[in-house]
Coordinates of N, CA and C in Angstrom, one line a residue:
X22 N 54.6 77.9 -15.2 CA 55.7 78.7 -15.1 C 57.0 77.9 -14.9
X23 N 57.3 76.6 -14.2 CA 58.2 76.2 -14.1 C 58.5 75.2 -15.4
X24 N 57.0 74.9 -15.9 CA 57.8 74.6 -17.5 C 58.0 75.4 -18.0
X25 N 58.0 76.5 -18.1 CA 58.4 77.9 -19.3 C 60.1 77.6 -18.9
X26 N 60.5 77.7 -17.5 CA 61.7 77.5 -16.9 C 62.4 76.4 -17.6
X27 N 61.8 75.4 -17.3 CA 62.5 74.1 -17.6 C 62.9 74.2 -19.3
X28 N 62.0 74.8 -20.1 CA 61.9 74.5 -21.8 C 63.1 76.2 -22.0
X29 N 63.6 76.8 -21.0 CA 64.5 77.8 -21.4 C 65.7 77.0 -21.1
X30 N 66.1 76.6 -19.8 CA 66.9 75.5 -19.6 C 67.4 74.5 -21.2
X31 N 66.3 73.7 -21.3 CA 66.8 72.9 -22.4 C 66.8 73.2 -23.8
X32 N 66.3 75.0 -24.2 CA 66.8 76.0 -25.0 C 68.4 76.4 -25.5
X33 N 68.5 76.6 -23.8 CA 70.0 77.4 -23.6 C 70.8 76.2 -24.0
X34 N 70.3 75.1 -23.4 CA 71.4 73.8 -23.7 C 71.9 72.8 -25.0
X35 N 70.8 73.4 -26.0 CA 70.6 72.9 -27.3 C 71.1 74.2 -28.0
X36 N 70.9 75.4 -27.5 CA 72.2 76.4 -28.7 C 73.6 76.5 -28.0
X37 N 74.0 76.0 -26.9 CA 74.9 76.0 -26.6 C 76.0 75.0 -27.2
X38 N 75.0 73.6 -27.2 CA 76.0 72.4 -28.0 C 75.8 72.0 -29.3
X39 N 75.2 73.2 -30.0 CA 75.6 73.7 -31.3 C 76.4 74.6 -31.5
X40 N 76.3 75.2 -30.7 CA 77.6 76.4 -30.8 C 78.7 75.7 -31.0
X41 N 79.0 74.7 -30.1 CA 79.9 74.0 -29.6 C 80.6 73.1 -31.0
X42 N 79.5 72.6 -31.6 CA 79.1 71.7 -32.7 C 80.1 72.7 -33.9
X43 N 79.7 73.7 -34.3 CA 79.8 74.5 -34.9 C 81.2 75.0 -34.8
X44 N 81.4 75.4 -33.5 CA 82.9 76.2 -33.3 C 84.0 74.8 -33.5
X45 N 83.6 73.6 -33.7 CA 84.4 72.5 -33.3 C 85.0 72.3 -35.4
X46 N 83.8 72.5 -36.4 CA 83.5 72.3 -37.5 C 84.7 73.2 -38.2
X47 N 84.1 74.9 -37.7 CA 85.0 75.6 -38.3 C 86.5 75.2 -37.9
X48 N 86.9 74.8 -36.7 CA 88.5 74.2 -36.5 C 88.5 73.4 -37.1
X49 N 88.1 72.4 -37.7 CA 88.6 71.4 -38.3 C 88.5 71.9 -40.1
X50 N 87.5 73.0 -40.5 CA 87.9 73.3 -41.7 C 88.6 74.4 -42.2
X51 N 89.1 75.1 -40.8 CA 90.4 75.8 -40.9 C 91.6 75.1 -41.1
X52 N 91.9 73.9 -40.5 CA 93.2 73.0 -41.1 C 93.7 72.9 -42.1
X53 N 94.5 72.8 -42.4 CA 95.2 72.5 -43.6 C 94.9 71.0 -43.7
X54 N 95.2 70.4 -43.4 CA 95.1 69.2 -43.4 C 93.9 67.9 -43.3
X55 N 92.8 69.1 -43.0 CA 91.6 68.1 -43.2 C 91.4 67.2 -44.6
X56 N 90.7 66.3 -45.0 CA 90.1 65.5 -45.9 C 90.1 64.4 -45.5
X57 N 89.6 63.2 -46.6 CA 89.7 61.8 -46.2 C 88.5 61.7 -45.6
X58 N 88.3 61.1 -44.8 CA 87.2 60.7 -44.0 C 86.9 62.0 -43.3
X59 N 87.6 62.7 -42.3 CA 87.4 64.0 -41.7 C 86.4 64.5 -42.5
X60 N 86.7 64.9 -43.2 CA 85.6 65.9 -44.4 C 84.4 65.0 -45.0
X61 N 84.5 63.9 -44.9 CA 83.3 63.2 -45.5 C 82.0 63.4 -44.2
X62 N 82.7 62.6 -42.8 CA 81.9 62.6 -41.6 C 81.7 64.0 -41.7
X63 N 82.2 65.0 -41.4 CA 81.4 66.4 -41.7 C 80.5 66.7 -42.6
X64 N 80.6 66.1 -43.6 CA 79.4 66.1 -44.8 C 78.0 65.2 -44.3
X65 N 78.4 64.4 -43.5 CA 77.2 63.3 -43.5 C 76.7 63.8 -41.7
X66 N 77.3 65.0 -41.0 CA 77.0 65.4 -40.2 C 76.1 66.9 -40.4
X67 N 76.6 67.7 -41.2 CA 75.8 68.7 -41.7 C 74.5 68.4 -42.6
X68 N 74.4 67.0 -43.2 CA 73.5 66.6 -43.9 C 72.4 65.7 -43.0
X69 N 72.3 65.7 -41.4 CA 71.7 65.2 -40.9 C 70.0 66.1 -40.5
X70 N 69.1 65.5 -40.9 CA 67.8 66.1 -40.7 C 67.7 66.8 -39.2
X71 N 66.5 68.0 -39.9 CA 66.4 68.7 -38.3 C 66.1 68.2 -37.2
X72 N 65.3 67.1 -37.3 CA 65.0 66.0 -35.8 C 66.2 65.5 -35.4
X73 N 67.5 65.7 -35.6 CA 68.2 65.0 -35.2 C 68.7 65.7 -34.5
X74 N 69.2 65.8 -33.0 CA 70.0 66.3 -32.1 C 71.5 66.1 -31.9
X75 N 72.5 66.6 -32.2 CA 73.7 66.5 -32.3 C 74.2 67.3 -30.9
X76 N 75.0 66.0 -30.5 CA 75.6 66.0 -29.2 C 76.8 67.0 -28.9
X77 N 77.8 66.1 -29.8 CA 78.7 66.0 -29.5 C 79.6 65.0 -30.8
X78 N 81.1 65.8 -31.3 CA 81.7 65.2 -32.4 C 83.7 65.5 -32.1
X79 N 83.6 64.1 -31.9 CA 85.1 64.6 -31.8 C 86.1 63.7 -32.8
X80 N 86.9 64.3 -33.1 CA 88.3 63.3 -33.9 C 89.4 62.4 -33.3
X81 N 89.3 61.7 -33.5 CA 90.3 60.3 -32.9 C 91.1 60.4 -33.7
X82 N 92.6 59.8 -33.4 CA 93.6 59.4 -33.9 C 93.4 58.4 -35.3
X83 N 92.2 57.4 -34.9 CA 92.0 55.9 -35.9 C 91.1 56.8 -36.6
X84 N 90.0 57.5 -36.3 CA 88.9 57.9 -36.7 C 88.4 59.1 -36.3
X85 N 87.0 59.0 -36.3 CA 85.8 60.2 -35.7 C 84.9 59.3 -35.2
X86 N 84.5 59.8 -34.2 CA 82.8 59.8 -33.0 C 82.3 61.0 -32.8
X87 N 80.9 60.6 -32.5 CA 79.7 61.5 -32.7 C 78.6 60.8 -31.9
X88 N 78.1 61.9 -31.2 CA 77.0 61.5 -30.3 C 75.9 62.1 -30.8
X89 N 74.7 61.4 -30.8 CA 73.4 62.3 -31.3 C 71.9 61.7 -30.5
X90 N 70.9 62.3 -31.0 CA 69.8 61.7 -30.0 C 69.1 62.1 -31.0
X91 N 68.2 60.9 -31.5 CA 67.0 61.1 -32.9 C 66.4 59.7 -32.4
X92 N 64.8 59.6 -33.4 CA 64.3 58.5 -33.3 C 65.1 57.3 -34.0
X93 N 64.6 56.3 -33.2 CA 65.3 54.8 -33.8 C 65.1 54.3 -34.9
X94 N 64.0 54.6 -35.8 CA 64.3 54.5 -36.8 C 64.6 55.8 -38.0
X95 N 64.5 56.2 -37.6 CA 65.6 57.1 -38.1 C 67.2 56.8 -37.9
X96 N 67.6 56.5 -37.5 CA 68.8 55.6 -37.0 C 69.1 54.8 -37.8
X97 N 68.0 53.4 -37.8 CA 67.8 52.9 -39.0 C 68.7 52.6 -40.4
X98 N 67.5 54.0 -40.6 CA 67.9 54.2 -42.2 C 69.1 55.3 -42.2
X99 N 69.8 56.3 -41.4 CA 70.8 56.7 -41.5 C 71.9 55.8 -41.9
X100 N 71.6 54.5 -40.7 CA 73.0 53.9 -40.9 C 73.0 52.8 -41.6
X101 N 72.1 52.9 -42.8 CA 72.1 51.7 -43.6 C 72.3 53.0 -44.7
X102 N 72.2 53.6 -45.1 CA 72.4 54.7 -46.4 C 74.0 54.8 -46.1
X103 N 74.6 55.2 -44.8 CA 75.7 55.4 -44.0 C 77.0 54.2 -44.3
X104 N 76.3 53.3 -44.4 CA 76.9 51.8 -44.9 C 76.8 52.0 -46.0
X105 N 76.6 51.9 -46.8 CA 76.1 51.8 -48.1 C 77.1 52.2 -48.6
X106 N 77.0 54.2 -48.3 CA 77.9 55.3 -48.9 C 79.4 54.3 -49.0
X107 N 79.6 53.8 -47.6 CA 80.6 53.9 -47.4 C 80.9 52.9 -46.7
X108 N 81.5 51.8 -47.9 CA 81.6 50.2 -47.8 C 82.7 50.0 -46.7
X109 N 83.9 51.1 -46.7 CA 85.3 51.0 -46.6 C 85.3 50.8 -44.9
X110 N 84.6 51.5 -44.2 CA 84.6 52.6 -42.9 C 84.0 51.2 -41.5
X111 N 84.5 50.9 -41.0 CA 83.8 50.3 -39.7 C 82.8 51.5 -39.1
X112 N 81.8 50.7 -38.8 CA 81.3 51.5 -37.7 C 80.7 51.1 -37.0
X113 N 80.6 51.3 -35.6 CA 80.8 51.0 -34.1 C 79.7 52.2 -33.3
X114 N 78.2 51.4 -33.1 CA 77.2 52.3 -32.5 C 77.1 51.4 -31.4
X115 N 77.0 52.5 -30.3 CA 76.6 52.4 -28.9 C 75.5 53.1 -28.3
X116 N 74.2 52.2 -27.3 CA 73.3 53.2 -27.5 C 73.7 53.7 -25.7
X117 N 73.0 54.8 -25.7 CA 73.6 55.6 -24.1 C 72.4 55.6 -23.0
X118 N 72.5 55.4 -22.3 CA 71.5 56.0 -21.1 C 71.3 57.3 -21.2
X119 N 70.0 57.5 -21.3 CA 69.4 59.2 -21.1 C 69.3 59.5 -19.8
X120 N 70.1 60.8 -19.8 CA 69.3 61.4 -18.2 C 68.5 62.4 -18.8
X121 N 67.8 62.5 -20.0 CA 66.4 63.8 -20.1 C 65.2 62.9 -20.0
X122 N 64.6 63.5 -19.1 CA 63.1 63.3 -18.7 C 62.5 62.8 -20.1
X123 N 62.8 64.2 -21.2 CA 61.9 63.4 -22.2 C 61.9 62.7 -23.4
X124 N 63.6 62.1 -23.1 CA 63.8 61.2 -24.2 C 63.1 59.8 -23.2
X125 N 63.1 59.9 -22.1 CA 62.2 58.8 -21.3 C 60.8 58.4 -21.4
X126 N 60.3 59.5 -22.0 CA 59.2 59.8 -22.0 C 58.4 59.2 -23.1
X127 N 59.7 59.2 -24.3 CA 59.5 58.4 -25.8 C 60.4 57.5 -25.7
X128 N 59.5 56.5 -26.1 CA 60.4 55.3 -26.0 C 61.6 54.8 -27.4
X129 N 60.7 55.2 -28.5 CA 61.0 55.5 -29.6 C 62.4 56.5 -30.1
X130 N 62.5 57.2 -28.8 CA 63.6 57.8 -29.4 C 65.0 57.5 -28.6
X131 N 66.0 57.4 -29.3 CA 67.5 57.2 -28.9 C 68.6 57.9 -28.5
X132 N 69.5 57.9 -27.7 CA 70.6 58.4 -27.3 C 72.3 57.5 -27.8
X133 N 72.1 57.9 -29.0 CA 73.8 56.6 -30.0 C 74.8 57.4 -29.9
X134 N 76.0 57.1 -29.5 CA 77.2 57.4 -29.9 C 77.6 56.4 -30.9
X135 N 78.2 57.0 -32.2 CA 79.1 56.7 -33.0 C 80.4 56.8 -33.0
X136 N 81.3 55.8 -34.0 CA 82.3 55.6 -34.1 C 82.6 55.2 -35.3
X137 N 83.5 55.9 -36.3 CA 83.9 55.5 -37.4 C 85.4 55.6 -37.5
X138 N 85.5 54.4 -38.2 CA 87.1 53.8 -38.8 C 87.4 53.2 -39.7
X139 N 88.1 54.1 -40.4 CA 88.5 53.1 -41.7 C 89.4 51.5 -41.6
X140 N 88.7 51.2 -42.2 CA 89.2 49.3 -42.4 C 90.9 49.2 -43.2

């Protein structure tokens, strides 16, 4: 019973920061002034596989960051295709301390914040 509890907990908290995700998307493709990199990172953010957990995405002045939680190699090969696409762009991964029990649990899996900036 208290896992039924715990797995509604980290239910609510995974449609919430997609909601979040989502309501953050449509502002930025409401603008007038989106493109450039803006619109690209949103392409390579909506094109992220469903294993991947999306945190959190915000816009900088230099750039965009993004926080997510997927396995490490998955990671990997994101950000070597990610490179690839996109010779121009710095980018700047930091991995995070988890406080979920069950990213602890797998060792294999990661907690990265990103950072992207054009050169």
């Amino acid at each position: 019973m208290l896992y039924s509890f715990y797995l509604q907990d980290e239910s609510a908290q995974m449609i919430l920061a997609r909601q979040q995700t989502l309501a953050a998307q449509s502002a930025w493709s409401s603008e007038q002034e989106v493109g450039g990199m803006t619109e690209s990172v949103l392409a390579l953010i909506q094109a992220l596989p469903d294993s991947v957990r999306l945190e959190r995405v915000n816009s900088e002045s230099e750039g965009m960051s993004f926080e997510m939680t997927l396995l490490e190699q998955d990671l990997d090969v994101l950000l070597s295709r990610w490179q690839q696409q996109y010779p121009d762009w710095f980018w700047e991964v930091a991995q995070q301390q988890s406080d979920s029990s069950l990213v602890r649990a797998h060792k294999d899996v990661v907690d990265v914040s990103i950072s992207v900036f054009e050169k």
